[in-house]
Short mmCIF file of C-alpha atoms (C1' of nucleotides) in Angstrom, two decimals:
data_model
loop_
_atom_site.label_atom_id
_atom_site.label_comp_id
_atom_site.label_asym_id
_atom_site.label_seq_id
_atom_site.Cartn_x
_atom_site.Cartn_y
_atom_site.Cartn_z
CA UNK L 272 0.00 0.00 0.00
CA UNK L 273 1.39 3.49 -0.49
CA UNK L 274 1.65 6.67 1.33
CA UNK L 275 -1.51 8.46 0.99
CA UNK L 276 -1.93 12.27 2.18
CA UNK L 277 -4.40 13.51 3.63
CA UNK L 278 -5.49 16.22 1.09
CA UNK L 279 -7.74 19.23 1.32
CA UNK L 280 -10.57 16.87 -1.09
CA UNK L 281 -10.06 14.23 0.33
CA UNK L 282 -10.98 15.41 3.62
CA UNK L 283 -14.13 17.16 2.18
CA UNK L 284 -15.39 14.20 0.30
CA UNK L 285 -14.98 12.09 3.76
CA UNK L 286 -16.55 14.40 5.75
CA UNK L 287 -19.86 14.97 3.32
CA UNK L 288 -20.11 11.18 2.48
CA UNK L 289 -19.90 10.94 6.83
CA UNK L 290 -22.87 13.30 7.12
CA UNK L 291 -25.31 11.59 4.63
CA UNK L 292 -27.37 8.29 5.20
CA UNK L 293 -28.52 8.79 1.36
CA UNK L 294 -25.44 5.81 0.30
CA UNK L 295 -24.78 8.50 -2.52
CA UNK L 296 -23.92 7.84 -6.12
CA UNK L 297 -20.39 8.67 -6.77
CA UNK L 298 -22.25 11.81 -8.80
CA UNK L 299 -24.62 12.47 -6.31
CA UNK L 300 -21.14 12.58 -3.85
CA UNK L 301 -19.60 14.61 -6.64
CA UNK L 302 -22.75 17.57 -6.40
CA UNK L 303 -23.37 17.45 -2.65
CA UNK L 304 -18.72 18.27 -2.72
CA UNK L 305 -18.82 20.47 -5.58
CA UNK L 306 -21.08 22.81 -3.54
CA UNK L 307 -18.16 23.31 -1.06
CA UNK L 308 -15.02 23.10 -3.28
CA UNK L 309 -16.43 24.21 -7.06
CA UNK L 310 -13.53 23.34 -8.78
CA UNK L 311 -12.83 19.60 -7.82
CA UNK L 312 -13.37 16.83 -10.83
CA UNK L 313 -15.61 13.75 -10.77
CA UNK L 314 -11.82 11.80 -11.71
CA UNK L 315 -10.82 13.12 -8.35
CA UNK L 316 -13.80 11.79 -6.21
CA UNK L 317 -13.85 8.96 -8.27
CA UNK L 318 -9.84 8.09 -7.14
CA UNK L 319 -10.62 9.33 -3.58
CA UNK L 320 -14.06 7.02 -3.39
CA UNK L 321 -11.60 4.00 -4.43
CA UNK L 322 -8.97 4.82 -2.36
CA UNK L 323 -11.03 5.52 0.56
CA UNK L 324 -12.38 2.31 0.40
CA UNK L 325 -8.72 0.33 -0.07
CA UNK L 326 -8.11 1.94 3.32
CA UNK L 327 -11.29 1.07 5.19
CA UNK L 328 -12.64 4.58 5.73
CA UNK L 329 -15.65 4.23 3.78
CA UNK L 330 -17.51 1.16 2.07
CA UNK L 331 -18.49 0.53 -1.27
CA UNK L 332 -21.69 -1.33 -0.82
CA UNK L 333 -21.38 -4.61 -2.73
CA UNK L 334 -25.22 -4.72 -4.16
CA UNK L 335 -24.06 -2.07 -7.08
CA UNK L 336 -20.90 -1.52 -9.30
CA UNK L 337 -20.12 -4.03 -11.34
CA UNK L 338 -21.64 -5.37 -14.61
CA UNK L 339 -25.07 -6.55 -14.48
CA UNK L 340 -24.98 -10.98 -14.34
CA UNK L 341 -27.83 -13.06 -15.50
CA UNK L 342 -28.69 -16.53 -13.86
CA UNK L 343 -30.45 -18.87 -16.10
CA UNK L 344 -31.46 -21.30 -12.63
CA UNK L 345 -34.81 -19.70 -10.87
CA UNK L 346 -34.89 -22.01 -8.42
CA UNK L 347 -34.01 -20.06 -4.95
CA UNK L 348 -30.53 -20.65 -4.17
CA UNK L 349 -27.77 -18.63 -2.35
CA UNK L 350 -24.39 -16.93 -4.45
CA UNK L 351 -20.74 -17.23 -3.37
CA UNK L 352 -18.78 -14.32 -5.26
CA UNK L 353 -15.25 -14.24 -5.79
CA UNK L 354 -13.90 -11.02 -4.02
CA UNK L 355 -11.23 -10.85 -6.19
CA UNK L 356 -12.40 -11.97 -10.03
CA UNK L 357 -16.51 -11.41 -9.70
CA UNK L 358 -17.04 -14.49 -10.52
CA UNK L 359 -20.26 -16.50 -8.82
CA UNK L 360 -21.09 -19.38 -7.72
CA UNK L 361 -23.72 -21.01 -6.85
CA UNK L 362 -25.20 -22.66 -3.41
CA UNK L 363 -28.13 -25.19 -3.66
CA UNK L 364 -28.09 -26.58 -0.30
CA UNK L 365 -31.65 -26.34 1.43
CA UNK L 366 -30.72 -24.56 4.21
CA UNK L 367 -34.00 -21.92 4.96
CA UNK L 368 -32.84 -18.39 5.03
CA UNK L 369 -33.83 -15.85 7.66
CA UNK L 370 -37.08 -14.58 8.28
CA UNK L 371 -37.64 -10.98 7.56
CA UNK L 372 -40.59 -10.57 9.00
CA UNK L 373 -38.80 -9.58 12.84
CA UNK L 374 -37.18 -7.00 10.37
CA UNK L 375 -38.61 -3.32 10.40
CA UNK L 376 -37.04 -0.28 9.13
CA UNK L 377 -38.57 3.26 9.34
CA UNK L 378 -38.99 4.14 5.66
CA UNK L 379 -39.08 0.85 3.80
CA UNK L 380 -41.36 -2.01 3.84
CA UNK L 381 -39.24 -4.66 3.78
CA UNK L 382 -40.60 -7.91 1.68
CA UNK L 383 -37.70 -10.29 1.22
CA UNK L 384 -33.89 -11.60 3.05
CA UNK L 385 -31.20 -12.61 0.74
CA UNK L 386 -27.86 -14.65 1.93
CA UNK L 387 -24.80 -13.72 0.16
CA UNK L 388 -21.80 -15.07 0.26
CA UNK L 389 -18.05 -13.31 0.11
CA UNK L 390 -15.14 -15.35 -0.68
CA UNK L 391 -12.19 -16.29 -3.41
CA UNK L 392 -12.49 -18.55 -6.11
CA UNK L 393 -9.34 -21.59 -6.06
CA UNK L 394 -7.59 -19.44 -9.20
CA UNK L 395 -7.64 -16.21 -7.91
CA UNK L 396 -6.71 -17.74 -4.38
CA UNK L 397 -3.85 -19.57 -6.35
CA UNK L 398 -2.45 -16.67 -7.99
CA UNK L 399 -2.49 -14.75 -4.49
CA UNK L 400 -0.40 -17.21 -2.87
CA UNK L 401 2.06 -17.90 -5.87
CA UNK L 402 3.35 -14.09 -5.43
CA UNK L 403 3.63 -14.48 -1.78
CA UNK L 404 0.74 -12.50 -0.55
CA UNK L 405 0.25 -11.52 3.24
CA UNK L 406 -3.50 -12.49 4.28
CA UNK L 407 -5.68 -14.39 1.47
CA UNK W 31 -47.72 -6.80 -19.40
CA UNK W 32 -47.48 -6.58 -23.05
CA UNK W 33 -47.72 -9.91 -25.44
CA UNK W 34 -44.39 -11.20 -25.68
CA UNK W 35 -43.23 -13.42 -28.98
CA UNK W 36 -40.74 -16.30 -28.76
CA UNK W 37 -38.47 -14.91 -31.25
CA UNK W 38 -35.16 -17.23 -32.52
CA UNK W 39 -33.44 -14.85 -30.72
CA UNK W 40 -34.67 -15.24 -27.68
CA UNK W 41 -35.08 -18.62 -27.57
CA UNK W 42 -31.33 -19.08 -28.39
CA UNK W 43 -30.61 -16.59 -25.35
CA UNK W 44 -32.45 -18.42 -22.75
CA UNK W 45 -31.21 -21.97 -24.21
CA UNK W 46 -27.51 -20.85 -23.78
CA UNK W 47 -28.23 -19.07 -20.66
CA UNK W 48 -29.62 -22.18 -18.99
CA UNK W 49 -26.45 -24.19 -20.51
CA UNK W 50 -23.98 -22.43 -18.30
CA UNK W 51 -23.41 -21.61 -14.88
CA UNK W 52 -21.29 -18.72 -14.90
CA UNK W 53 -23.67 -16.25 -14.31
CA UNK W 54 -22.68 -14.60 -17.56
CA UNK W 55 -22.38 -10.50 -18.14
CA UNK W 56 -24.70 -9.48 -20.77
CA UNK W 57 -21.20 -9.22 -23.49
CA UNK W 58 -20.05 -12.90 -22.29
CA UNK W 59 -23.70 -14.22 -23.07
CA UNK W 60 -23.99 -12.13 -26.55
CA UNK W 61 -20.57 -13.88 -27.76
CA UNK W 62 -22.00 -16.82 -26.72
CA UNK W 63 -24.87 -16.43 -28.52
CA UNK W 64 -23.60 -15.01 -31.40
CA UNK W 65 -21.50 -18.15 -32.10
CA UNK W 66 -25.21 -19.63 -32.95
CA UNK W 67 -26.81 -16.60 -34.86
CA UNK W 68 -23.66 -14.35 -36.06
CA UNK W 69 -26.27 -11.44 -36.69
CA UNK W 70 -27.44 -10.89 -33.44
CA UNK W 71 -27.26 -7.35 -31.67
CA UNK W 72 -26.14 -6.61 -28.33
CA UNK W 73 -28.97 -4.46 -28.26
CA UNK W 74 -30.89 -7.60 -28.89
CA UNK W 75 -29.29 -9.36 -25.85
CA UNK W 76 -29.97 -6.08 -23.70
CA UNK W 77 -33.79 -6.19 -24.58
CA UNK W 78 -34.42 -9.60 -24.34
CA UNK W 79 -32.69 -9.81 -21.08
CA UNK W 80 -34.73 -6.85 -19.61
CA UNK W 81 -38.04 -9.24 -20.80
CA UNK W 82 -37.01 -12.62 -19.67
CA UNK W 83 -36.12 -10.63 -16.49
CA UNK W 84 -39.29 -9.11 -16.00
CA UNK W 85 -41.02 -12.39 -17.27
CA UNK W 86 -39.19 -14.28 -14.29
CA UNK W 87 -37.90 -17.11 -16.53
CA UNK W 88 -34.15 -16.40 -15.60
CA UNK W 89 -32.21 -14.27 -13.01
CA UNK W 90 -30.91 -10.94 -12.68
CA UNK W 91 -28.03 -10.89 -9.37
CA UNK W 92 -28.69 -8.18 -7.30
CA UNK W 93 -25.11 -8.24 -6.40
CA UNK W 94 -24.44 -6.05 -9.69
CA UNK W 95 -25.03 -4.09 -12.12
CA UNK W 96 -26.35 -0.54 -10.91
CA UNK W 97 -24.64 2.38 -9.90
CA UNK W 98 -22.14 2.36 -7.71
CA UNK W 99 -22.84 3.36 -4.36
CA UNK W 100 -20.83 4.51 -1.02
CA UNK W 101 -21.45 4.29 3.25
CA UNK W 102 -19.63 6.51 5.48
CA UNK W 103 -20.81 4.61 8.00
CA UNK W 104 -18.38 1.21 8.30
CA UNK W 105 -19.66 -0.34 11.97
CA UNK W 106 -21.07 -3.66 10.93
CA UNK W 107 -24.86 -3.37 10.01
CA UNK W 108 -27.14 -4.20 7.29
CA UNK W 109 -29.00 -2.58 4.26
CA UNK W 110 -32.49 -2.83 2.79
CA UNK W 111 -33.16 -1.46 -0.82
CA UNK W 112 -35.91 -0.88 -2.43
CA UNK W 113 -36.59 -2.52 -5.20
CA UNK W 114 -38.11 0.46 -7.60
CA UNK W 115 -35.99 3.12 -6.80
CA UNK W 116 -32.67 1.89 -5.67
CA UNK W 117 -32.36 3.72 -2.11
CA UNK W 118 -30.94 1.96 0.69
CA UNK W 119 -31.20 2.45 4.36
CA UNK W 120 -29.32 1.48 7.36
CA UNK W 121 -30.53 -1.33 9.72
CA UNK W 122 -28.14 -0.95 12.80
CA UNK W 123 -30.03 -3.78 14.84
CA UNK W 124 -27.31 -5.95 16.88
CA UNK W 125 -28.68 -9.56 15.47
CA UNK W 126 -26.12 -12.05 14.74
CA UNK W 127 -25.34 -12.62 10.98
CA UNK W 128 -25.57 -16.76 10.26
CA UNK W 129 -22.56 -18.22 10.10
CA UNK W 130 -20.24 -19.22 6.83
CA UNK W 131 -18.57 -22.03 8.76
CA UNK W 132 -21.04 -24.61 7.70
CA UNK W 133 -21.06 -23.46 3.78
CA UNK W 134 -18.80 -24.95 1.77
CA UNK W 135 -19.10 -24.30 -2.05
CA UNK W 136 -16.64 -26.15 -4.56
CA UNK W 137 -13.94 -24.43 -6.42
CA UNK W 138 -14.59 -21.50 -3.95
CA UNK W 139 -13.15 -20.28 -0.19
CA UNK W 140 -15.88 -18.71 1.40
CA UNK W 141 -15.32 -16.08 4.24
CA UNK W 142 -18.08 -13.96 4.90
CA UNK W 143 -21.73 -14.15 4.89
CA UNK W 144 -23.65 -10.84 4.22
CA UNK W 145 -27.38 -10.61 4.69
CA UNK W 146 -29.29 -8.21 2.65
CA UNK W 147 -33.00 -7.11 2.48
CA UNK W 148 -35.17 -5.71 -0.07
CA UNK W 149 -38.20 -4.09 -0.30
CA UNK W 150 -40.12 -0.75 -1.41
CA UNK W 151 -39.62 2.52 0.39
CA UNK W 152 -42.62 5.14 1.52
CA UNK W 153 -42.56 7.28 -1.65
CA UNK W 154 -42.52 4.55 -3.93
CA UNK W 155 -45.15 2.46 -2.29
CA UNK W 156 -47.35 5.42 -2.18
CA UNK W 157 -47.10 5.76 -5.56
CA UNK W 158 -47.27 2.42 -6.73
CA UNK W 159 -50.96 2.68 -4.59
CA UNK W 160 -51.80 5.93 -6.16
CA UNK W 161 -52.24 4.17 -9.32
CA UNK W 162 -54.17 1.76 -8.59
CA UNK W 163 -51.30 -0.94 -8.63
CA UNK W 164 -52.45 -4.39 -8.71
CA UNK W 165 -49.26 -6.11 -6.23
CA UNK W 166 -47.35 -3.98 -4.19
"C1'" DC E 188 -51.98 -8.64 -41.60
"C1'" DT E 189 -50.65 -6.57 -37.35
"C1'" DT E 190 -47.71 -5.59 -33.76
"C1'" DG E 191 -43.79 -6.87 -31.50
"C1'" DC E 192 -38.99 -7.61 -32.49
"C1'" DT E 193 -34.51 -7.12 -34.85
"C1'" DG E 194 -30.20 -5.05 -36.60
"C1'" DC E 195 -27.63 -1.22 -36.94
"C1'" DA E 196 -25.66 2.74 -35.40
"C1'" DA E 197 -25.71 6.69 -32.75
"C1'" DA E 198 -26.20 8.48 -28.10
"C1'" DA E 199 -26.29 8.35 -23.16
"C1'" DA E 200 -24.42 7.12 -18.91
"C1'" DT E 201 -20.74 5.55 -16.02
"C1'" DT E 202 -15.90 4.84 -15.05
"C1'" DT E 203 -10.93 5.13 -16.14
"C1'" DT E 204 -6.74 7.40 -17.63
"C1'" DG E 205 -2.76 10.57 -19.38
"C1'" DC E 206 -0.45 14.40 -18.47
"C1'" DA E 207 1.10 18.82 -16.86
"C1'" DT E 208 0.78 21.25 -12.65
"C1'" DA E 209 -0.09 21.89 -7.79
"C1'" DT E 210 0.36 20.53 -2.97
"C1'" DC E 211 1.10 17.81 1.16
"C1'" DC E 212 4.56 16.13 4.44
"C1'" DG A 9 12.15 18.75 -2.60
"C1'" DG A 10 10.05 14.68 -3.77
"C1'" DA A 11 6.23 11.78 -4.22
"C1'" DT A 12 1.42 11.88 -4.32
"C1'" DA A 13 -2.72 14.06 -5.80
"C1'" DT A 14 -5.38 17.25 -8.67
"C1'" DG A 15 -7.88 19.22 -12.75
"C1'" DC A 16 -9.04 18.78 -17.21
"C1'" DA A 17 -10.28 16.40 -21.05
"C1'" DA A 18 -10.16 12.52 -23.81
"C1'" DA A 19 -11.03 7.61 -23.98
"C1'" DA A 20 -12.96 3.32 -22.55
"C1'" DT A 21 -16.92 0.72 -20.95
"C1'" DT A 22 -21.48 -0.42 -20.31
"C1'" DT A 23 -26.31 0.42 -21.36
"C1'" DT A 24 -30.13 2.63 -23.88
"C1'" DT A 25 -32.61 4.19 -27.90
"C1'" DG A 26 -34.52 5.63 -32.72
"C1'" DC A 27 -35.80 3.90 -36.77
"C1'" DA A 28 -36.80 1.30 -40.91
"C1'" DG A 29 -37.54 -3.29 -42.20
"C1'" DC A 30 -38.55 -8.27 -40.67
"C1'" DA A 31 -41.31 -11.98 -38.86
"C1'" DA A 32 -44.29 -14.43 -35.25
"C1'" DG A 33 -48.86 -15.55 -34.40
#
DNA sequence: CTTGCTGCAAAAATTTTGCATATCC
DNA sequence: GGATATGCAAAATTTTTGCAGCAAG
């Protein structure tokens, strides 16, 4: 990991993304900023989002970002995805998922519970430990 | 729900969908594809994909394929979204996530176990209704 | 036949990048 | 002062759309 320094947009884009429970948009991030430091560029939120994120100071939510994936199995099962490639997998063991119904959040009427899995796929895992890596 | 044709192309597209189990991006499934009907469009792909979605006969992952979005808030906790509009909100409840050390998925290393809720905030609910929407 | 669908190509939307300059430490 | 970060703008990616002709039912 490299230095990083702690600069003047940086700062900003922490602090506004700390005072919003909206889970901007990198654009909608990009506005609420640019109405405190005019001149700053979507690149630079962009770089700061990503870097932010490397260092554990703000999370990317995993439900958005990548490229859309179709299944062609519509019987309920459970994805594994690999944290590293993207790629899925799949889980067809029966186990029953959580209720949601115990679940109540001011705002939202909340209708279904989904299980996801995080993990590494055998290649990627693989190719981590051939060049050493510290934690897989 | 408009009347829907079983064109050659979309047959094709769901009969190579259901052939693999890679969970394919929409530009992995149109090369497939294309290898049986060289004249197909990506935009093809794209629309019949949409349909087959909305039509329930395959699977869109949640786990991709929006905008990006960001959480200033890192404590562990958990995230409904609603299913029309994309918001999320915060559940900070204490309950225990299930555990991964019972899931064991080949080819992959699994590590963490995320659960996720969805549903259909106040404004769009109360549209939905004002329209005399027949499921909400 | 009629209406939904396709191919093509252009446009929109989102994300990444190169490079010269500025700025943090 | 040196390495890291920024702004700007161009490019790369991913997704959507308009339109004239094709084809399923």
């Amino acid at each position: 990991m490299p230095k990083t320094r702690m600069t003047n947009q940086r700062r900003v884009i922490l602090e506004e993304l700390r005072k919003v429970d909206t889970h901007p948009t990198v654009d909608e991030l990009y506005t609420i900023v640019k109405a405190r430091m005019p001149h700053i560029s979507l690149g630079t939120v962009y770089r700061n989002l990503d870097l932010l994120t490397e260092t554990g100071e703000v999370l990317k939510l995993d439900s958005a970002g990548s490229m859309r994936r179709y299944d062609g199995r519509i019987e309920p099962h459970r994805h594994v995805r690999c944290r590293v490639c993207g790629r899925i997998g799949d889980i067809f063991d029966a186990e029953e998922s959580p209720s949601c119904s115990n679940v109540s959040v001011p705002g939202f009427t909340v209708t279904a519970v989904r299980v996801e899995y995080d993990g590494i796929c055998d290649e990627c895992r693989a190719a981590a430990e051939a060049q050493g890596s510290q934690a897989v």
